[in-house]
Structure formats: C-alpha cells, structure tokens
Amino acid sequence: MPILSARKVGKSFGPHQALIDVSLDVMPGEVVCLIGPSGSGKTTFLRCINQIERIDAGALWIDGELAGFRRIDGGLLPLGEAGIARQRRITGMVFQKFNLFPHMTALKNIMEGPVHVLKKPAATAKAEAMRLLDRVGLAHKADSYPAELSGGQQQRVAIARSLAMAPKLMLFDEPTSALDPELVGEVLAVMRDLATTGMTMLVVTHELGFAREVGNRVVFMDHGRIVEVGTPAQIMQDPQEKRLRDFLGAVLTRAD
C-alpha cells in the first residue's frame, strides 16, 4: 500500500491555480524527487501533504488514512486541529529555512516534540536526541544554540528534529536552497544516509545530481501539473516532454 496517495489534488490561491489534478503514489522506502521551475506547485504540494494548506479538490491518503477528513454517515467532515496534528505526525517536514527555536540548544530543539507531543520521558527523549545528533554528525554541538551553528549544521539539526518524531514519510522542501554552496554537501550526505536506511522521502530539489544518484523516481512539475514521471535515467537522459527538455537545458546551462 502506498505511504502517500494523491488523486486529482487541486489547490487555488484566489484566481491562481497552484495545483491541478495532481495524482501520485509514493511507496514505502521510495525516494521521489520533485523538480521543476519556481512556481510550478512543488512546495504547495508538500504543504498540502503536511496539511499546512487544505486542498480544494481531489483527495490525499497518508499511510492509508484520508488526510484532513473523516467519514460520517456517508459524508466527509473536516478534521479539527487535534485530528490534523495526529495525522501530521506521520510526516516529518524539513523546510528551506531551518525554523529552529533560537532560545533552545540543538539538543533541546530535538527533544521538544517527543517530550511535549509524544509525551516521552525527558531522559528517553534526551538519549534519542543524542543518538540522532550523532547520526547527523553533530553530537559535539548538542549544547550549541542555532546562532552558534552554520546553516548546514542548523539544517542537519532540523532533520534530526523531524526524525525524532519517528515519521513514516519525510518531506524535504528544497532543504539546501538557503545554504552557501560549500555547505550543501553536508546536508545531502545526511539525506543520502537516510535513503540507505529505507526512509520514505519526497524531496523538492534543484540538485539534479542528488535526484539522479538517490531518487527512485523523478517527478517534473510545471504550472501546477505533473508533466512527466520516470526513473532518474529516463527523466535526465530521455525526456519526452518539451517543457522538461527546456527546463533541463536551462538548469544544466546555469550549472556550467
């Protein structure tokens, strides 16, 4: 069963249609990379999956459960905040900006969710947070505050914070776009490691090398629609749609 199933998902902001008939399945253990020009709907799709935005059309199922609604007497009733928060725990989301609590150390940032949301004992949450910091190569920064960390280190703490909630699906929204070029590699290395452990990942990225190396499938979006889906080799080496060929040509030209 797919960990994520989207069927004809639509989302509008006033007259602007951000998502149009978006349908996609993501299987457990899969790494799916979303690529496309700015404004193509990639981030909006992730925000709808994480229920930061409510969809206007279609349906989303996360881990087999209809997202955002419950069925009552043959109809659908929108979930309240508590129900949405419960469903949101299935997914972990890593944003472009790191969104760490500035008044908390790296360790406390990671402990916050497990202690206050999952109600884990502080000692248990601390031990798990230290394990995750070690996993992302930052055990020595446990007592550092976000302002004392580089952008790459902050993003790695943000990844560890999401993992502390034991999500079944990790959502990455251009996690390296706010980083200086020399810091990109350290974040991508953590994501590569996650992929090798079987974590299901949906990644919005402009890092085509990462998509080629780590992705099981690549999804190209443009103007709110999914235009083409395939393996990294199919998408990068034999694109079928002109819009995808133009996009790849522009990205590769900029990279040169």
Coordinates of C-alpha atoms in Angstrom, one line a residue:
M1 CA 0.0 0.0 0.0
P2 CA 1.4 3.5 -0.8
I3 CA 2.5 5.5 2.1
L4 CA 1.2 8.5 0.1
S5 CA -1.6 8.5 -2.5
A6 CA -2.7 11.7 -4.2
R7 CA -5.7 11.7 -6.5
K8 CA -6.6 14.7 -8.7
V9 CA -5.4 17.1 -6.0
G10 CA -6.2 20.8 -6.6
K11 CA -5.3 23.9 -4.7
S12 CA -6.0 27.5 -5.6
F13 CA -5.0 30.8 -4.1
G14 CA -7.6 33.2 -5.3
P15 CA -7.6 33.1 -9.1
H16 CA -4.2 31.3 -9.2
Q17 CA -4.4 27.5 -9.6
A18 CA -1.3 26.3 -7.8
L19 CA -2.1 22.5 -8.2
I20 CA -4.2 21.0 -10.9
D21 CA -5.2 17.3 -11.0
V22 CA -2.1 16.1 -9.2
S23 CA -2.0 12.3 -8.9
L24 CA 0.9 10.4 -7.4
D25 CA 1.7 7.3 -5.3
V26 CA 4.8 7.0 -3.2
M27 CA 5.6 3.5 -2.0
P28 CA 7.3 2.7 1.4
G29 CA 11.1 3.0 1.1
E30 CA 10.9 5.1 -2.1
V31 CA 12.8 8.3 -2.7
V32 CA 10.8 10.5 -5.0
C33 CA 12.3 13.8 -6.2
L34 CA 10.1 16.7 -7.4
I35 CA 11.8 19.0 -9.9
G36 CA 10.5 21.9 -11.9
P37 CA 10.8 25.7 -12.2
S38 CA 9.9 28.1 -9.4
G39 CA 6.2 28.5 -9.0
S40 CA 5.4 25.0 -10.5
G41 CA 3.5 23.8 -7.4
K42 CA 6.2 21.6 -5.8
T43 CA 6.2 23.4 -2.4
T44 CA 2.4 23.8 -2.4
F45 CA 2.1 20.0 -2.9
L46 CA 4.3 19.3 0.1
R47 CA 2.4 21.8 2.2
C48 CA -0.9 20.1 1.3
I49 CA 0.5 16.7 2.2
N50 CA 1.6 18.1 5.6
Q51 CA -1.8 19.8 5.9
I52 CA -0.3 23.3 6.3
E53 CA -2.6 24.1 3.3
R54 CA -6.0 22.5 2.8
I55 CA -6.7 21.1 -0.6
D56 CA -9.6 22.4 -2.7
A57 CA -10.2 19.3 -4.9
G58 CA -9.3 15.6 -5.0
A59 CA -8.0 13.6 -2.1
L60 CA -4.9 12.6 -0.2
W61 CA -4.3 9.4 1.7
I62 CA -1.3 9.2 4.1
D63 CA -0.5 5.7 5.4
G64 CA -3.9 4.5 4.2
E65 CA -5.9 7.3 6.0
L66 CA -7.8 10.0 4.3
A67 CA -6.0 13.3 5.1
G68 CA -7.9 16.1 6.6
F69 CA -11.3 14.5 6.8
R70 CA -13.2 11.7 8.5
R71 CA -16.2 9.9 7.1
I72 CA -19.5 10.3 8.9
D73 CA -22.8 8.8 7.7
G74 CA -21.5 8.6 4.1
G75 CA -20.2 12.2 4.1
L76 CA -16.9 13.9 4.9
L77 CA -16.3 16.1 7.9
P78 CA -13.2 18.2 8.1
L79 CA -10.9 17.2 10.9
G80 CA -10.2 19.7 13.7
E81 CA -6.8 20.8 14.8
A82 CA -6.3 17.8 17.1
G83 CA -7.1 15.4 14.3
I84 CA -4.8 17.2 11.8
A85 CA -2.0 17.2 14.4
R86 CA -2.4 13.5 14.9
Q87 CA -2.2 12.8 11.1
R88 CA 0.7 15.3 10.7
R89 CA 2.9 13.1 13.0
I90 CA 3.1 10.5 10.2
T91 CA 5.1 13.0 8.2
G92 CA 8.3 14.9 9.0
M93 CA 8.9 18.2 7.1
V94 CA 12.2 19.9 6.6
F95 CA 11.8 23.5 5.2
Q96 CA 14.1 25.8 3.2
K97 CA 14.5 27.9 6.4
F98 CA 15.5 25.8 9.4
N99 CA 12.8 27.1 11.8
L100 CA 14.8 26.1 14.9
F101 CA 13.8 27.6 18.2
P102 CA 16.5 30.2 18.7
H103 CA 16.3 30.1 22.5
M104 CA 16.9 26.4 22.7
T105 CA 20.1 24.4 22.2
A106 CA 20.3 21.8 19.4
L107 CA 19.6 19.1 21.9
K108 CA 16.5 20.8 23.3
N109 CA 15.2 21.6 19.8
I110 CA 15.2 17.9 19.1
M111 CA 13.7 16.9 22.5
E112 CA 10.8 19.4 22.3
G113 CA 8.4 17.3 20.1
P114 CA 9.0 13.9 21.7
V115 CA 8.6 15.4 25.3
H116 CA 5.6 17.7 24.7
V117 CA 3.8 16.0 21.8
L118 CA 4.6 12.3 22.2
K119 CA 4.8 12.6 26.0
K120 CA 8.1 10.7 26.2
P121 CA 10.1 10.9 29.5
A122 CA 12.8 13.5 29.3
A123 CA 15.6 11.0 29.8
T124 CA 14.3 8.8 27.0
A125 CA 13.9 11.8 24.6
K126 CA 17.4 13.1 25.5
A127 CA 19.0 9.7 24.8
E128 CA 17.2 9.5 21.4
A129 CA 18.1 13.1 20.6
M130 CA 21.8 12.5 21.3
R131 CA 21.6 9.4 19.1
L132 CA 20.1 11.5 16.3
L133 CA 22.7 14.2 16.7
D134 CA 25.4 11.7 16.4
R135 CA 23.7 10.3 13.3
V136 CA 23.8 13.7 11.6
G137 CA 27.4 14.3 12.8
L138 CA 26.6 16.9 15.4
A139 CA 26.9 15.2 18.8
H140 CA 29.6 17.7 19.7
K141 CA 27.1 20.6 19.1
A142 CA 24.4 19.3 21.5
D143 CA 24.7 22.4 23.7
S144 CA 25.1 24.9 21.0
Y145 CA 22.3 27.4 20.1
P146 CA 21.2 27.9 16.5
A147 CA 23.0 31.2 16.2
E148 CA 26.2 29.4 17.0
L149 CA 25.7 26.9 14.2
S150 CA 26.4 27.2 10.4
G151 CA 23.4 27.0 8.1
G152 CA 24.3 23.4 7.2
Q153 CA 24.5 22.5 10.8
Q154 CA 21.2 24.1 11.5
Q155 CA 19.6 22.2 8.7
R156 CA 21.1 18.9 10.0
V157 CA 19.6 19.6 13.4
A158 CA 16.2 20.3 11.7
I159 CA 16.4 16.9 10.0
A160 CA 17.2 15.3 13.3
R161 CA 14.3 17.1 14.9
S162 CA 11.9 15.7 12.3
L163 CA 13.3 12.2 12.7
A164 CA 12.8 12.4 16.5
M165 CA 9.0 12.2 15.8
A166 CA 9.5 8.8 14.1
P167 CA 7.7 9.8 10.8
K168 CA 6.9 7.3 8.2
L169 CA 7.4 9.8 5.4
M170 CA 10.0 12.6 5.2
L171 CA 9.1 15.7 3.2
F172 CA 12.0 18.0 2.1
D173 CA 11.3 21.4 0.7
E174 CA 14.5 22.5 -1.1
P175 CA 16.5 21.8 2.0
T176 CA 19.7 23.1 0.6
S177 CA 18.4 26.2 -1.2
A178 CA 19.2 28.6 1.7
L179 CA 22.7 27.3 2.2
D180 CA 26.0 28.6 1.0
P181 CA 27.4 26.3 -1.8
E182 CA 30.1 24.8 0.4
L183 CA 27.5 23.7 3.0
V184 CA 25.2 21.9 0.6
G185 CA 27.2 18.6 0.6
E186 CA 26.9 18.0 4.3
V187 CA 23.1 18.1 4.2
L188 CA 22.9 16.0 1.1
A189 CA 25.1 13.4 2.8
V190 CA 22.7 13.1 5.7
M191 CA 19.8 12.7 3.2
R192 CA 21.8 10.0 1.3
D193 CA 22.3 8.2 4.6
L194 CA 18.6 8.4 5.3
A195 CA 17.8 6.9 1.9
T196 CA 20.0 3.9 2.6
T197 CA 18.1 3.1 5.7
G198 CA 14.8 2.8 3.8
M199 CA 13.2 6.0 4.9
T200 CA 10.5 7.1 2.5
M201 CA 11.3 10.5 1.2
L202 CA 9.6 13.1 -1.0
V203 CA 12.2 15.7 -1.9
V204 CA 11.7 19.1 -3.7
T205 CA 15.1 19.9 -5.1
H206 CA 17.1 21.7 -7.7
E207 CA 20.0 19.4 -7.0
L208 CA 19.8 17.2 -10.1
G209 CA 22.9 15.2 -9.1
F210 CA 21.2 14.2 -5.9
A211 CA 18.0 13.3 -7.8
R212 CA 20.0 11.2 -10.2
E213 CA 22.0 9.4 -7.6
V214 CA 19.5 8.8 -4.8
G215 CA 16.0 9.1 -6.4
N216 CA 14.0 6.0 -7.3
R217 CA 11.7 8.3 -9.4
V218 CA 11.8 11.9 -10.5
V219 CA 8.6 13.9 -11.0
F220 CA 8.7 17.0 -13.2
M221 CA 6.0 19.6 -12.4
D222 CA 5.1 22.8 -14.3
H223 CA 2.3 25.3 -13.9
G224 CA 0.7 23.2 -11.1
R225 CA 0.6 19.9 -13.0
I226 CA 2.7 16.8 -13.1
V227 CA 4.1 16.8 -16.6
E228 CA 6.4 13.7 -16.6
V229 CA 7.4 10.9 -14.2
G230 CA 10.2 8.4 -14.6
T231 CA 13.4 6.9 -13.3
P232 CA 16.2 9.4 -13.0
A233 CA 17.8 8.0 -16.1
Q234 CA 14.6 8.3 -18.1
I235 CA 14.0 11.9 -16.9
M236 CA 17.6 13.1 -17.3
Q237 CA 18.7 11.3 -20.4
D238 CA 15.5 10.7 -22.4
P239 CA 12.9 13.4 -21.5
Q240 CA 9.7 13.1 -23.5
E241 CA 8.1 16.5 -22.9
K242 CA 9.4 19.7 -24.4
R243 CA 8.9 21.6 -21.2
L244 CA 11.1 19.1 -19.4
R245 CA 13.8 19.3 -22.1
D246 CA 13.8 23.1 -21.9
F247 CA 14.0 23.0 -18.1
L248 CA 16.9 20.6 -18.0
G249 CA 18.7 22.6 -20.7
A250 CA 18.3 25.8 -18.6
V251 CA 19.4 24.1 -15.4
L252 CA 22.4 22.4 -16.9
T253 CA 23.4 25.6 -18.6
R254 CA 23.4 27.5 -15.3
A255 CA 25.4 24.7 -13.7
D256 CA 28.1 25.1 -16.3

